[in-house]
Structure formats: C-alpha cells, structure tokens
Amino acid sequence: MATQIEPATQTDEDAFRAEVQQFLADNFPAELKGQSNALAGVDGPTNETPAQTKWREAVGARGWGTPTWPKEYGGGGLTKAQAKIIDQEFAKAGAYNPIGGMGVMMFGPTLLEYGNEAQKQEHIPPICRGEIRWCQGYSEPNAGSDLANLQTFAEDKGDHYLVNGQKTWTSGGQWADKCFAIVRTDKSDKHKGISFMLIDMDTPGVEVRPITMISGTSPFCETFFTDVKVPKENLVGEEGQGWTIGKRLLQHERTNISGGGSLARLMGQSLGDIAKKYQPTGADGELADAVLRDKIADFEIRWNSFLLTARRAMEESKAAGGVSEISSVLKKLGTKLSQERSELLIEIRGLQGLGWEGDGFSDGELGAVRAWLFGKATTIYGGSTEIQNNIIAKRVLGMLDHQ
Amino acid sequence: MAVLNEEQEMLRDMARDWAVNESPVTEFRKVRASGEPEAFNRDAYATMAQMGWAGVIIPEEHGGSDFGFLSAGLVVEELGKTLTASPLVMNTVAASAIVLGGSDEQKARWLPRLASGEAIATLAVDEGPSHDPAKIETSVSDGKLSGTKAFVHEAHGADLFVVAAKDGLYLVEKGDGVALTTRKLTDQRSHADVTFDGAAAEKLANGGDSLLDDVLDRARVLTAAEMLGMAQQVFDDTLDYLKQRVQFNQVLASFQALQHRMADLFADLAQMRSAVEAGLQAVDAGFGVARAATIAKTEANRVMHTMANEGIQLHGGIGMTDEYDVGFYLKRARVLEQSFGSSSWLKDRFSKLSGY
Ligand SMILES: Cc1cc2nc3c(=O)[nH]c(=O)nc-3n(C[C@H](O)[C@H](O)[C@H](O)COP(=O)(O)OP(=O)(O)OC[C@H]3O[C@@H](n4cnc5c(N)ncnc54)[C@H](O)[C@@H]3O)c2cc1C
C-alpha cells in the first residue's frame, strides 16, 4: 500500500472531522441508526432496503468504506488518522460501515499487494463500492489445517485453466459473485505447485451445496468444480506463487478475526451492566453472586489487556509495514476471549440465555445464543488455535520439531 | 468406576445395549425433527419403563426394584451417551420426593404408576432462569396452589408436578389451574414455564425441613450422571476421530499437542466419574448427601463444559456442522449446567456447607 502521509496539524484533523459530520448529516438515513452491515456478515444473503442501498452507494462513492486504500482504485486515499476519525464519527452517529465482507477484509489488501494493474483496476473499485461479494476457496475435505495438501487441480489449456476438484466450508459460497481460490497447477511440489486464481461463481461447472451449522444457519457450502474454465488473466501473481500469496491473505484474515478495534465494538456493553439486569444486586449495586462477580471482573481485566496488546502490536508493526506474525497471537487471544464472553453471558442469564426460539426471549438473547454457537468456529477457521500455537512456537520462538 | 454388584452390572449392560441399538442419536434427531414440545418418544419410554428403569429408586412394595441411585445413575449415564430424550431423570427425581415425603396413601397412589410408566412426574422448583431455591413465591391456601415456575424440565409429558411452595413440596396434577408456556431451549428438549392458578394441591407432609434440599440433591446427582455419559461419549468420539483424521501425512493423534489435550481430558473425566459416583452413593448411604451432591454437580459442570468445547475444537470444521453429533452435546450440556445449580451457585453452597 502507498505510504501514508500523516495529517500536518490539529486544524486539519478538525476540518476533516467536520467534513465527515457533514457527510453523515447529508447522507446517513436515520432509519438505519444502530443497524449493522448486512453485507459484511456471512450468515445470510443481502436483501438491501432502498435506504441501505443509498447509504452503501454514498459511502462507496467516497471510498470511505475502505478509507486507507489508494484513491486510484476507488479507496479513500486517506491517512490512518483520518480513517480513525471516520470510524469515530460513524460510531457516534450510530452509522455502520456498509462496505465489508471478505473482499474488504482479506482479498482486497492481498490483491493490492500482488495483483497486476489490470486486476486491480477490475476488482478493487467494485469492492470499495460494496458491489461484489467474494468467497474464499481454500479448504478441502483433506486440506484443512494442512492446507497445502489441497488437490483441486487447474490444468493448463493454453488461454485458460480447466479446474476440477472440491472445496469445502466455503463461507457465503451460495451468495458470492466471485471466489479467490488456491488450486494446484503442479502435482510434483506440495507448496510450489499452488497457484492463486479468481473464479466467477456463475461459470458453468461451479456448484454449491449449503451445509447447516450447529447454530442452525447454513452460512457455508461445499463447492464443487467440474471442468470449470478460468481465463489465464485470472491468475494472481505467477504460477506457483499461490502459497505465498495465500498465506499473506490469511494474515489479513487473522488480523480481522481478532481485530482489536472491531471486536471491541462487537463486545459492546460491559458484562457487569448486563449482569445487573439479570442477577440480584446488593445495597451498593454490587452483584450479590460473589463468584460470578469475580468471574466477570477476571474476564474484563483480561479483555482489557487484550485490547492493549492489540493496540501495542499495531503500533509496533506499523514500522514493519502492516500485518505480521503477531497476528497469530492476536487471533488466538481474541477468539478465545470472545468465546469466553459468550459463555459468561449464558452464566449471567441462566436458562434465559439458552433460548433457541420463541416469544419468551428477546432478539438480543436469541442472537447471543446463535453467536455463542457460531463463535465456536472462530478458533477453528483462519488457521485454528493449535495452528497459531505452532506458528508462534516455530516461527516466532524458534522452537524446533524433534527429528 | 465404582465396584458394582451383579445386578448393577446387568442393569448397566442392558441400558448400554438398548441405548446403542434402539436409541442412538438418530432417534434424538427424529424427536427434534418432529417439533413436538413434549420432545420424547412415548413408545421408547414405555419400553424403558417395562425394563424397570422408571422404578429403580422406587420401593418394591410400590412396584419398583429399589436398587437405588447408583443404579439409576448407571442407566441415566448410558442414556446420556446417546442423548436419549426422555423424562426418566425428572420422573425419578419427582418419585424420590414422594418416597421421602409422601404419605402411605400418596405413595400407594402414585409410585406404582410412576414405576410402570403409566404416569410421568416432574419437579418444579425455580421461579427464575437461574437456580435459586431460596427464592420461592409460590404459595398455597386452602389446598389451592398459585405461582409460576420457570423452565420446568419435561413439563409437557408430565401428569404430575412436584411443586415447591414457600412452606414445602406439593403434588399437583395436570389439568385445571395448570397452564404451560413452551420455552424452547437450545437442547430442543421439553421445557416450559408452568403457571399454577389455584390448582388443587396436596402437601408432601413427611420428610422434614430438608425435603426440598434432599430432592434437589437427587436432581443434582442424576443430572450429573447424565452429563457423565455425555462427557464420556464426547471424549470417546473425539479420541476415535483424532486416530482417524489425517493431516500433514499423519493422524492427528500423533501430534503431541493433541496427545496432551486428550490426556488432560482423560484425567478430568476420571475426576468427574469419581465425583458423580460418590454423589450417587452418598444418596444411597443417606450420609453426607448435600456435600457429595454439590461436589458431583460442580465437577460435572466443569468437566462437561470443557469437554463439549474441546470436542468441537478438536473435530475442526466438521464439529461445527449439524450433521455431526458433537454440537448436540454442547447444547444439552449448557442447559444441564444451568439447571439445579450453576457452578457459581454450587461453589457458594459448598463454602457455606464447609463453614467458610
Ligand atoms: C464457520 C467456518 C467457516 C469457514 N469458512 C471458510 C471459508 O470461507 N473458506 C475456506 O477455505 N475455509 C473455511 N473454513 C475452513 C477452516 O479454515 C478449516 O475448518 C480449518 O482450516 C481447520 O481445518 P479442518 O476443519 O479440516 O480441521 P483439521 O485440520 O482436521 O483439524 C482438526 C483439529 O486438529 C487440530 N490440528 C490439526 N493439525 C494440527 C497440528 N499440526 N498440531 C496440533 N493440532 C492440529 C486442529 O487445530 C483442530 O483442532 C471455515 C470453517 C468454519 C468452521
């Protein structure tokens, strides 16, 4: 990504803040206040309301959904400080960022780094405008943690590849327009035989079968490729460079899964405040259940140190230029903590916190149950916690396998 | 594993065979798919009762076998392994209330029918979503009971409710003055808020001041036994899976990091089993029940909690699918964890029982 020029003075920042406030006043439909970004989620198709479309288009036209991406590809071309101002002002106004999904979180940054000029021109602007949904074709039945064992084969046919094989756990595969996939172009070398390519989901021969998850939704699919023609211009980087590019993308994914900032917002209300609504309190407003109180405090303290760690890591990695192996530490910590939080919510609410459906539960309570179940996946996907531990032990700490 | 006598071994083996062959998890899936709020198979329950399982703690003179709680726990454990949906646990607990607190006439009227499966009973104590037997508002005047009980397990199939009121336990038959509101929980089993509005009630007058606690301790140990079966099954399934699944050209079971995880779970499971069996045995011995039952349920909560999470994690993506069974154990586990004592409630009770 282009080097960032920090804003010169406080006055510049104030002026920019005013500009964002004006933009919100002019464009943010009041009825969307407090909503979240339907397009960013992977557990449902998007049926936008006119207001949602209007908001997406307004933000997309400015490139403010991807504020730090280069302007020539439809990004905001802004500094990190300015992006933070957008974040703050949107939050204040109860406005969500309507530009999201895998295109923004992982594919875009990777393509900006490895794509050729034509690919960037073609694919980045629609991501910035929130027009195209991307899915991730990595995992296969026998290539999960051992991703490089993937067998989906792309045969060189001169002007195109002919792709055959099966991917699985493809999040949002049934709603996606396009897929960034890693496939095998050479069977003789496990890692160097992998290439990164872009596949249109409506190409003949692409078939998806949704899989139902324990949370009751079907946000992911088995994806089958049968004689799927992929034009050569859809190869990103060189043939055989797919493992390097694919791993880079995973670092972006990890940073996003743990992503200090966004998780902090997701976490929302303090557990103590929620607990006081469900549990008896004493004379000074303290929770009567001392054991639960201790647990909540214990959690909130560790959560606080996680946020501090995420911030420190981001500051420290700025010099190194973006994502790094610290993303493994953050992913491991952030996902575990958010799972713990979901479990604590159940303890706080008792059986009222375990509702599956029905009028007796609020939307928030039901949503928390589904999120608790879905959340079990966060320590599995994007490289499981065990794989993060291996990365930390081997690559960061230099602890070797015994041979 | 506790030392079992011959009868107990036979009972356990029979339950194991039946659960595996006649009531595998696919049977639970059918119950779930039916969407019936009652959430159990009547024919299957009739068979269970025929085999004597509904009367294991009921005296012989009232149609039971009087084998006791350790024996009942063996059956419940085996059924827990396959997530068999039935009112067996709640019926046993409710029957124990009548055994401990009923008059001769109440015993004669209800126990034979509860033992034969002809009638089903359940227990209704809590009035909020968290277990708290100290907070009971339900009251009785002139033999009419009024109050609302929250998340009553197996309420839909129950002919008889053993209801906690301010001044003791009462028997209330379903019918006039008893209304159910279904509360569908994540385990897809039968739960309802039950409103009693001037329902005809008969007091369980024997059993003394500790009757409610004694009955709840029986609920705790049997719930813990169900959790023990579930935890054992998740452990076994996970171990099998790790021995089969190949990644990086080797079975997952060959990774030391995972070997140690399984070793930890194995040790946890051993502790859980000891605590649960001791709880059941304490009930049979009639000694140290409160403390043993508290330990049993607290350990069951702790180990089952971790076991369910680890079961999913170690299965990887496949563990997140509805097609795979492990998720069902997680969902049932949390409902049971919050029933008859969450860990924080139990730890508080344990401290009080221990005098600190
Ligand atoms: C909700 C969800 C969404 C997903 N979305 C996508 C998607 O959009 N696109 C996509 O391509 N994939 C997706 N995935 C797949 C995900 O990336 C894989 O599930 C993940 O890589 C793990 O692979 P696996 O499921 O095959 O588990 P396995 O690799 O079989 O692992 C099973 C267990 O063994 C452990 N393990 C494996 N190897 C080792 C080792 N060497 N040392 C110690 N422990 C080990 C794992 O950590 C895990 O606990 C998704 C998965 C889920 C659950």
PDB file of N, CA and C and ligand atoms in Angstrom, chain A residues 102 136-139 144-145 168-171 213 220 374 377 380-382 384 386-387 390, chain B residues 241 245 247-248 252 255 257-258 313-318 320, ligand 1:
ATOM      1  N   MET A 102     -15.463 -10.341   2.739  1.00  0.00           N
ATOM      2  CA  MET A 102     -14.123 -10.881   2.533  1.00  0.00           C
ATOM      3  C   MET A 102     -13.313 -10.062   1.541  1.00  0.00           C
ATOM      4  N   GLN A 136     -14.061 -17.439  -0.185  1.00  0.00           N
ATOM      5  CA  GLN A 136     -12.697 -17.947  -0.051  1.00  0.00           C
ATOM      6  C   GLN A 136     -12.643 -19.440  -0.361  1.00  0.00           C
ATOM      7  N   GLY A 137     -12.027 -19.810  -1.457  1.00  0.00           N
ATOM      8  CA  GLY A 137     -11.913 -21.222  -1.823  1.00  0.00           C
ATOM      9  C   GLY A 137     -10.561 -21.778  -1.429  1.00  0.00           C
ATOM     10  N   TYR A 138     -10.402 -22.054  -0.166  1.00  0.00           N
ATOM     11  CA  TYR A 138      -9.144 -22.607   0.342  1.00  0.00           C
ATOM     12  C   TYR A 138      -9.317 -24.069   0.760  1.00  0.00           C
ATOM     13  N   SER A 139     -10.111 -24.279   1.832  1.00  0.00           N
ATOM     14  CA  SER A 139     -10.184 -25.604   2.453  1.00  0.00           C
ATOM     15  C   SER A 139     -10.798 -26.639   1.528  1.00  0.00           C
ATOM     16  N   GLY A 144      -7.374 -29.130   5.518  1.00  0.00           N
ATOM     17  CA  GLY A 144      -7.885 -28.167   6.490  1.00  0.00           C
ATOM     18  C   GLY A 144      -6.711 -27.434   7.087  1.00  0.00           C
ATOM     19  N   SER A 145      -6.258 -27.910   8.244  1.00  0.00           N
ATOM     20  CA  SER A 145      -5.043 -27.335   8.823  1.00  0.00           C
ATOM     21  C   SER A 145      -3.869 -27.534   7.874  1.00  0.00           C
ATOM     22  N   THR A 168     -14.409 -26.946   0.461  1.00  0.00           N
ATOM     23  CA  THR A 168     -15.469 -27.087   1.460  1.00  0.00           C
ATOM     24  C   THR A 168     -15.380 -25.973   2.501  1.00  0.00           C
ATOM     25  N   TRP A 169     -16.432 -25.849   3.276  1.00  0.00           N
ATOM     26  CA  TRP A 169     -16.564 -24.786   4.287  1.00  0.00           C
ATOM     27  C   TRP A 169     -16.503 -23.410   3.632  1.00  0.00           C
ATOM     28  N   THR A 170     -16.930 -23.290   2.383  1.00  0.00           N
ATOM     29  CA  THR A 170     -16.836 -22.015   1.692  1.00  0.00           C
ATOM     30  C   THR A 170     -17.897 -21.054   2.250  1.00  0.00           C
ATOM     31  N   SER A 171     -17.457 -20.158   3.116  1.00  0.00           N
ATOM     32  CA  SER A 171     -18.410 -19.231   3.735  1.00  0.00           C
ATOM     33  C   SER A 171     -19.056 -18.350   2.682  1.00  0.00           C
ATOM     34  N   MET A 213     -25.111 -25.483  10.053  1.00  0.00           N
ATOM     35  CA  MET A 213     -24.189 -25.419  11.172  1.00  0.00           C
ATOM     36  C   MET A 213     -24.932 -25.625  12.492  1.00  0.00           C
ATOM     37  N   PHE A 220     -22.232 -21.686   5.200  1.00  0.00           N
ATOM     38  CA  PHE A 220     -21.143 -22.143   4.340  1.00  0.00           C
ATOM     39  C   PHE A 220     -21.558 -23.331   3.485  1.00  0.00           C
ATOM     40  N   PHE A 374     -22.038 -20.069  16.896  1.00  0.00           N
ATOM     41  CA  PHE A 374     -21.210 -19.735  15.736  1.00  0.00           C
ATOM     42  C   PHE A 374     -19.776 -19.438  16.166  1.00  0.00           C
ATOM     43  N   ALA A 377     -16.592 -21.508  16.005  1.00  0.00           N
ATOM     44  CA  ALA A 377     -15.818 -21.665  14.761  1.00  0.00           C
ATOM     45  C   ALA A 377     -14.596 -20.756  14.714  1.00  0.00           C
ATOM     46  N   ILE A 380     -11.382 -22.233  15.014  1.00  0.00           N
ATOM     47  CA  ILE A 380     -11.112 -23.280  14.016  1.00  0.00           C
ATOM     48  C   ILE A 380     -10.716 -22.670  12.673  1.00  0.00           C
ATOM     49  N   TYR A 381     -11.481 -21.677  12.216  1.00  0.00           N
ATOM     50  CA  TYR A 381     -11.161 -21.142  10.888  1.00  0.00           C
ATOM     51  C   TYR A 381     -10.046 -20.091  10.942  1.00  0.00           C
ATOM     52  N   GLY A 382      -9.586 -19.737   9.747  1.00  0.00           N
ATOM     53  CA  GLY A 382      -8.496 -18.752   9.682  1.00  0.00           C
ATOM     54  C   GLY A 382      -7.207 -19.311  10.272  1.00  0.00           C
ATOM     55  N   SER A 384      -6.525 -22.701  12.867  1.00  0.00           N
ATOM     56  CA  SER A 384      -7.047 -22.975  14.209  1.00  0.00           C
ATOM     57  C   SER A 384      -6.072 -22.451  15.274  1.00  0.00           C
ATOM     58  N   GLU A 386      -4.615 -24.178  17.451  1.00  0.00           N
ATOM     59  CA  GLU A 386      -3.454 -25.078  17.517  1.00  0.00           C
ATOM     60  C   GLU A 386      -2.428 -24.697  16.446  1.00  0.00           C
ATOM     61  N   ILE A 387      -2.925 -24.349  15.279  1.00  0.00           N
ATOM     62  CA  ILE A 387      -2.010 -23.952  14.198  1.00  0.00           C
ATOM     63  C   ILE A 387      -1.339 -22.620  14.545  1.00  0.00           C
ATOM     64  N   ASN A 390       1.400 -23.417  16.791  1.00  0.00           N
ATOM     65  CA  ASN A 390       2.555 -23.945  16.060  1.00  0.00           C
ATOM     66  C   ASN A 390       3.347 -22.817  15.408  1.00  0.00           C
TER      67      ASN A 390
ATOM     68  N   TYR B 241     -11.880 -39.931  16.481  1.00  0.00           N
ATOM     69  CA  TYR B 241     -11.691 -39.049  15.335  1.00  0.00           C
ATOM     70  C   TYR B 241     -10.208 -38.705  15.164  1.00  0.00           C
ATOM     71  N   ARG B 245      -8.315 -39.136  11.539  1.00  0.00           N
ATOM     72  CA  ARG B 245      -8.151 -37.975  10.669  1.00  0.00           C
ATOM     73  C   ARG B 245      -6.678 -37.731  10.350  1.00  0.00           C
ATOM     74  N   GLN B 247      -3.853 -35.331   8.666  1.00  0.00           N
ATOM     75  CA  GLN B 247      -3.393 -34.047   8.145  1.00  0.00           C
ATOM     76  C   GLN B 247      -1.880 -34.065   8.250  1.00  0.00           C
ATOM     77  N   PHE B 248      -1.192 -33.377   7.350  1.00  0.00           N
ATOM     78  CA  PHE B 248       0.276 -33.371   7.330  1.00  0.00           C
ATOM     79  C   PHE B 248       0.821 -34.805   7.252  1.00  0.00           C
ATOM     80  N   LEU B 252      -3.955 -37.148  13.288  1.00  0.00           N
ATOM     81  CA  LEU B 252      -3.900 -36.043  14.260  1.00  0.00           C
ATOM     82  C   LEU B 252      -3.460 -36.548  15.630  1.00  0.00           C
ATOM     83  N   PHE B 255       0.067 -35.952  17.038  1.00  0.00           N
ATOM     84  CA  PHE B 255       0.632 -34.656  17.450  1.00  0.00           C
ATOM     85  C   PHE B 255       0.648 -34.549  18.971  1.00  0.00           C
ATOM     86  N   ALA B 257       0.859 -32.069  20.924  1.00  0.00           N
ATOM     87  CA  ALA B 257      -0.018 -31.045  21.499  1.00  0.00           C
ATOM     88  C   ALA B 257      -1.419 -31.623  21.739  1.00  0.00           C
ATOM     89  N   LEU B 258      -1.875 -32.447  20.810  1.00  0.00           N
ATOM     90  CA  LEU B 258      -3.217 -33.021  20.957  1.00  0.00           C
ATOM     91  C   LEU B 258      -3.204 -34.207  21.927  1.00  0.00           C
ATOM     92  N   GLN B 313     -13.720 -28.261  19.112  1.00  0.00           N
ATOM     93  CA  GLN B 313     -12.452 -27.721  18.635  1.00  0.00           C
ATOM     94  C   GLN B 313     -11.596 -28.808  17.982  1.00  0.00           C
ATOM     95  N   LEU B 314     -11.534 -29.970  18.610  1.00  0.00           N
ATOM     96  CA  LEU B 314     -10.631 -30.999  18.104  1.00  0.00           C
ATOM     97  C   LEU B 314     -11.197 -31.715  16.874  1.00  0.00           C
ATOM     98  N   HIS B 315     -12.480 -31.582  16.643  1.00  0.00           N
ATOM     99  CA  HIS B 315     -13.039 -32.099  15.392  1.00  0.00           C
ATOM    100  C   HIS B 315     -12.802 -31.134  14.227  1.00  0.00           C
ATOM    101  N   GLY B 316     -12.474 -29.895  14.520  1.00  0.00           N
ATOM    102  CA  GLY B 316     -12.300 -28.919  13.441  1.00  0.00           C
ATOM    103  C   GLY B 316     -13.642 -28.582  12.804  1.00  0.00           C
ATOM    104  N   GLY B 317     -13.599 -28.180  11.549  1.00  0.00           N
ATOM    105  CA  GLY B 317     -14.805 -27.692  10.863  1.00  0.00           C
ATOM    106  C   GLY B 317     -15.987 -28.635  10.964  1.00  0.00           C
ATOM    107  N   ILE B 318     -15.709 -29.920  10.889  1.00  0.00           N
ATOM    108  CA  ILE B 318     -16.803 -30.891  10.881  1.00  0.00           C
ATOM    109  C   ILE B 318     -17.592 -30.851  12.193  1.00  0.00           C
ATOM    110  N   MET B 320     -18.501 -28.313  13.697  1.00  0.00           N
ATOM    111  CA  MET B 320     -19.433 -27.175  13.655  1.00  0.00           C
ATOM    112  C   MET B 320     -20.699 -27.497  12.873  1.00  0.00           C
TER     113      MET B 320
HETATM  114  C1  LIG C   1     -17.642 -21.430  10.237  1.00  0.00           C
HETATM  115  C2  LIG C   1     -16.495 -21.778   9.356  1.00  0.00           C
HETATM  116  C3  LIG C   1     -16.260 -21.025   8.216  1.00  0.00           C
HETATM  117  C4  LIG C   1     -15.232 -21.339   7.342  1.00  0.00           C
HETATM  118  N1  LIG C   1     -15.076 -20.602   6.210  1.00  0.00           N
HETATM  119  C5  LIG C   1     -14.137 -20.972   5.289  1.00  0.00           C
HETATM  120  C6  LIG C   1     -14.046 -20.324   4.041  1.00  0.00           C
HETATM  121  O1  LIG C   1     -14.796 -19.388   3.741  1.00  0.00           O
HETATM  122  N2  LIG C   1     -13.148 -20.760   3.150  1.00  0.00           N
HETATM  123  C7  LIG C   1     -12.295 -21.780   3.425  1.00  0.00           C
HETATM  124  O2  LIG C   1     -11.498 -22.106   2.581  1.00  0.00           O
HETATM  125  N3  LIG C   1     -12.349 -22.432   4.609  1.00  0.00           N
HETATM  126  C8  LIG C   1     -13.261 -22.048   5.546  1.00  0.00           C
HETATM  127  N4  LIG C   1     -13.349 -22.724   6.750  1.00  0.00           N
HETATM  128  C9  LIG C   1     -12.490 -23.889   6.969  1.00  0.00           C
HETATM  129  C10 LIG C   1     -11.418 -23.707   8.022  1.00  0.00           C
HETATM  130  O3  LIG C   1     -10.403 -22.927   7.548  1.00  0.00           O
HETATM  131  C11 LIG C   1     -10.957 -25.119   8.437  1.00  0.00           C
HETATM  132  O4  LIG C   1     -12.009 -25.700   9.146  1.00  0.00           O
HETATM  133  C12 LIG C   1      -9.711 -25.071   9.259  1.00  0.00           C
HETATM  134  O5  LIG C   1      -8.617 -24.793   8.477  1.00  0.00           O
HETATM  135  C13 LIG C   1      -9.451 -26.379  10.005  1.00  0.00           C
HETATM  136  O6  LIG C   1      -9.424 -27.461   9.141  1.00  0.00           O
HETATM  137  P1  LIG C   1     -10.305 -28.756   9.389  1.00  0.00           P
HETATM  138  O7  LIG C   1     -11.671 -28.350   9.640  1.00  0.00           O
HETATM  139  O8  LIG C   1     -10.046 -29.689   8.288  1.00  0.00           O
HETATM  140  O9  LIG C   1      -9.740 -29.359  10.751  1.00  0.00           O
HETATM  141  P2  LIG C   1      -8.452 -30.279  10.909  1.00  0.00           P
HETATM  142  O10 LIG C   1      -7.319 -29.684  10.206  1.00  0.00           O
HETATM  143  O11 LIG C   1      -8.810 -31.670  10.617  1.00  0.00           O
HETATM  144  O12 LIG C   1      -8.166 -30.106  12.460  1.00  0.00           O
HETATM  145  C14 LIG C   1      -8.870 -30.807  13.484  1.00  0.00           C
HETATM  146  C15 LIG C   1      -8.220 -30.441  14.802  1.00  0.00           C
HETATM  147  O13 LIG C   1      -6.862 -30.837  14.830  1.00  0.00           O
HETATM  148  C16 LIG C   1      -6.018 -29.742  15.118  1.00  0.00           C
HETATM  149  N5  LIG C   1      -4.751 -29.856  14.397  1.00  0.00           N
HETATM  150  C17 LIG C   1      -4.589 -30.014  13.075  1.00  0.00           C
HETATM  151  N6  LIG C   1      -3.271 -30.053  12.779  1.00  0.00           N
HETATM  152  C18 LIG C   1      -2.601 -29.922  13.936  1.00  0.00           C
HETATM  153  C19 LIG C   1      -1.217 -29.884  14.292  1.00  0.00           C
HETATM  154  N7  LIG C   1      -0.257 -29.983  13.381  1.00  0.00           N
HETATM  155  N8  LIG C   1      -0.899 -29.718  15.594  1.00  0.00           N
HETATM  156  C20 LIG C   1      -1.862 -29.608  16.533  1.00  0.00           C
HETATM  157  N9  LIG C   1      -3.178 -29.619  16.247  1.00  0.00           N
HETATM  158  C21 LIG C   1      -3.543 -29.798  14.976  1.00  0.00           C
HETATM  159  C22 LIG C   1      -6.807 -28.550  14.672  1.00  0.00           C
HETATM  160  O14 LIG C   1      -6.384 -27.375  15.313  1.00  0.00           O
HETATM  161  C23 LIG C   1      -8.212 -28.949  15.059  1.00  0.00           C
HETATM  162  O15 LIG C   1      -8.421 -28.699  16.417  1.00  0.00           O
HETATM  163  C24 LIG C   1     -14.372 -22.420   7.635  1.00  0.00           C
HETATM  164  C25 LIG C   1     -14.590 -23.174   8.786  1.00  0.00           C
HETATM  165  C26 LIG C   1     -15.629 -22.876   9.646  1.00  0.00           C
HETATM  166  C27 LIG C   1     -15.829 -23.706  10.867  1.00  0.00           C
END
